[in-house]
Amino acid sequence: MQNPFGNNNDNDQNPFNLNNLPLPPNYAKIVNDQGDLRIAKVGFSWTTLWFGPIPALFRGDYYNFILMIVLDLDYVLVAMFFGLNWLLEFPWPSIVFGFFYNMMYFKHLFNKGYHPADQRSRELLTRARYWKE
């Protein structure tokens, strides 16, 4: 497989070897004790900005999906109750969750027993303050 990210592992002959999986520089791999691997972006979640809670549903992150739905509904109900309909013209909850969703996803998985799969992911997660040694 040709590596588009330029980290010198073009010669991978085993397509199922996930240790040499070419990843963009802002993606981290985490794994649990059963060997389940999750790969996700560190930083701003553009998919959450554009699609709201749907990326959480596709990731199987039901906890954060329900949390986002409830907080979005609370935002709408409070704005409508106080007659602040102008607040509904701009997607403020999506912007806020865009900044925090990837961190919430990683921290929820860390509470389920996941940990960084390699040193590069550990450094990336530590630098972003998602993981503490």
Short mmCIF file of C-alpha atoms in Angstrom, two decimals:
data_model
loop_
_atom_site.label_atom_id
_atom_site.label_comp_id
_atom_site.label_asym_id
_atom_site.label_seq_id
_atom_site.Cartn_x
_atom_site.Cartn_y
_atom_site.Cartn_z
CA MET A 1 0.00 0.00 0.00
CA GLN A 2 1.27 3.45 -0.84
CA ASN A 3 1.55 5.72 2.16
CA PRO A 4 0.18 9.20 1.35
CA PHE A 5 1.47 10.77 4.58
CA GLY A 6 5.20 10.37 3.98
CA ASN A 7 6.24 8.55 7.15
CA ASN A 8 8.35 5.95 5.28
CA ASN A 9 6.31 2.78 5.57
CA ASP A 10 5.44 2.14 1.92
CA ASN A 11 6.82 -1.42 2.02
CA ASP A 12 4.13 -2.96 4.22
CA GLN A 13 3.41 -6.39 2.71
CA ASN A 14 0.85 -7.47 5.33
CA PRO A 15 -2.40 -5.50 4.81
CA PHE A 16 -3.67 -6.50 8.28
CA ASN A 17 -0.65 -5.20 10.21
CA LEU A 18 -2.14 -2.20 12.00
CA ASN A 19 1.13 -1.12 13.61
CA ASN A 20 2.27 0.40 10.33
CA LEU A 21 -1.08 1.90 9.43
CA PRO A 22 -0.44 5.23 7.71
CA LEU A 23 -2.25 7.93 9.65
CA PRO A 24 -2.44 11.69 9.28
CA PRO A 25 -0.37 13.51 11.90
CA ASN A 26 -3.41 14.51 13.99
CA TYR A 27 -4.96 11.03 14.34
CA ALA A 28 -4.34 8.72 17.30
CA LYS A 29 -4.74 4.96 17.74
CA ILE A 30 -6.07 3.62 21.04
CA VAL A 31 -6.56 -0.01 22.02
CA ASN A 32 -8.11 -1.90 24.92
CA ASP A 33 -7.00 -5.16 26.59
CA GLN A 34 -9.12 -7.28 24.22
CA GLY A 35 -7.27 -5.78 21.24
CA ASP A 36 -10.10 -3.56 19.96
CA LEU A 37 -8.53 -0.69 18.04
CA ARG A 38 -10.08 2.76 17.63
CA ILE A 39 -8.65 5.50 15.46
CA ALA A 40 -9.87 9.07 15.81
CA LYS A 41 -8.84 12.63 15.17
CA VAL A 42 -7.36 14.81 17.90
CA GLY A 43 -8.51 18.40 17.82
CA PHE A 44 -11.50 20.21 16.33
CA SER A 45 -14.28 17.95 15.03
CA TRP A 46 -15.39 19.29 11.67
CA THR A 47 -17.87 16.46 11.25
CA THR A 48 -19.62 17.44 14.48
CA LEU A 49 -19.69 21.06 13.34
CA TRP A 50 -21.44 20.17 10.07
CA PHE A 51 -23.53 17.16 11.11
CA GLY A 52 -24.18 17.68 14.83
CA PRO A 53 -24.52 14.50 16.89
CA ILE A 54 -24.61 12.11 13.89
CA PRO A 55 -20.83 11.35 13.93
CA ALA A 56 -21.19 10.14 17.52
CA LEU A 57 -23.94 7.77 16.39
CA PHE A 58 -21.78 6.42 13.55
CA ARG A 59 -18.86 5.86 15.95
CA GLY A 60 -21.11 3.88 18.30
CA ASP A 61 -20.61 6.54 20.97
CA TYR A 62 -24.18 6.44 22.27
CA TYR A 63 -23.35 8.16 25.55
CA ASN A 64 -22.13 11.35 23.86
CA PHE A 65 -24.82 11.07 21.16
CA ILE A 66 -27.58 11.18 23.80
CA LEU A 67 -25.75 13.95 25.68
CA MET A 68 -25.55 16.12 22.55
CA ILE A 69 -29.20 15.51 21.65
CA VAL A 70 -30.37 16.45 25.17
CA LEU A 71 -28.20 19.58 25.33
CA ASP A 72 -29.29 20.64 21.82
CA LEU A 73 -32.94 20.25 22.83
CA ASP A 74 -32.32 22.19 26.05
CA TYR A 75 -30.74 25.01 24.02
CA VAL A 76 -33.75 25.15 21.68
CA LEU A 77 -36.29 25.02 24.53
CA VAL A 78 -34.58 27.77 26.53
CA ALA A 79 -34.27 30.00 23.44
CA MET A 80 -37.94 29.49 22.56
CA PHE A 81 -39.13 29.92 26.16
CA PHE A 82 -37.43 33.30 26.53
CA GLY A 83 -38.36 34.42 23.01
CA LEU A 84 -34.76 34.50 21.80
CA ASN A 85 -35.51 33.08 18.37
CA TRP A 86 -32.52 34.91 16.90
CA LEU A 87 -30.29 32.43 18.78
CA LEU A 88 -31.76 29.60 16.69
CA GLU A 89 -30.52 31.14 13.44
CA PHE A 90 -26.92 30.13 14.12
CA PRO A 91 -25.80 26.63 15.22
CA TRP A 92 -24.09 27.57 18.50
CA PRO A 93 -24.29 24.06 20.03
CA SER A 94 -22.59 22.54 16.98
CA ILE A 95 -19.73 25.02 17.26
CA VAL A 96 -19.27 24.29 20.96
CA PHE A 97 -19.41 20.53 20.44
CA GLY A 98 -17.02 20.86 17.48
CA PHE A 99 -14.37 22.05 19.91
CA PHE A 100 -15.04 19.41 22.56
CA TYR A 101 -16.46 16.25 20.94
CA ASN A 102 -13.19 14.51 20.02
CA MET A 103 -11.89 15.05 23.56
CA MET A 104 -15.17 13.72 25.00
CA TYR A 105 -14.93 10.65 22.74
CA PHE A 106 -11.36 9.83 23.78
CA LYS A 107 -12.02 10.41 27.49
CA HIS A 108 -15.10 8.19 27.38
CA LEU A 109 -13.04 5.41 25.77
CA PHE A 110 -10.24 5.89 28.33
CA ASN A 111 -12.83 5.31 31.07
CA LYS A 112 -13.75 2.06 29.31
CA GLY A 113 -10.18 0.76 29.54
CA TYR A 114 -8.61 2.01 26.30
CA HIS A 115 -5.06 3.35 26.22
CA PRO A 116 -2.76 4.71 23.50
CA ALA A 117 -1.65 1.99 21.10
CA ASP A 118 1.81 3.38 20.33
CA GLN A 119 4.29 6.03 21.41
CA ARG A 120 3.29 8.51 18.69
CA SER A 121 -0.37 8.36 19.76
CA ARG A 122 0.61 8.67 23.42
CA GLU A 123 2.65 11.82 22.68
CA LEU A 124 -0.13 13.31 20.55
CA LEU A 125 -2.79 12.65 23.19
CA THR A 126 -0.56 13.97 25.99
CA ARG A 127 0.29 17.13 24.03
CA ALA A 128 -3.44 17.75 23.40
CA ARG A 129 -4.17 17.12 27.11
CA TYR A 130 -6.48 14.19 26.37
CA TRP A 131 -4.24 11.65 28.17
CA LYS A 132 -2.33 12.02 31.41
CA GLU A 133 0.63 9.79 32.21
#
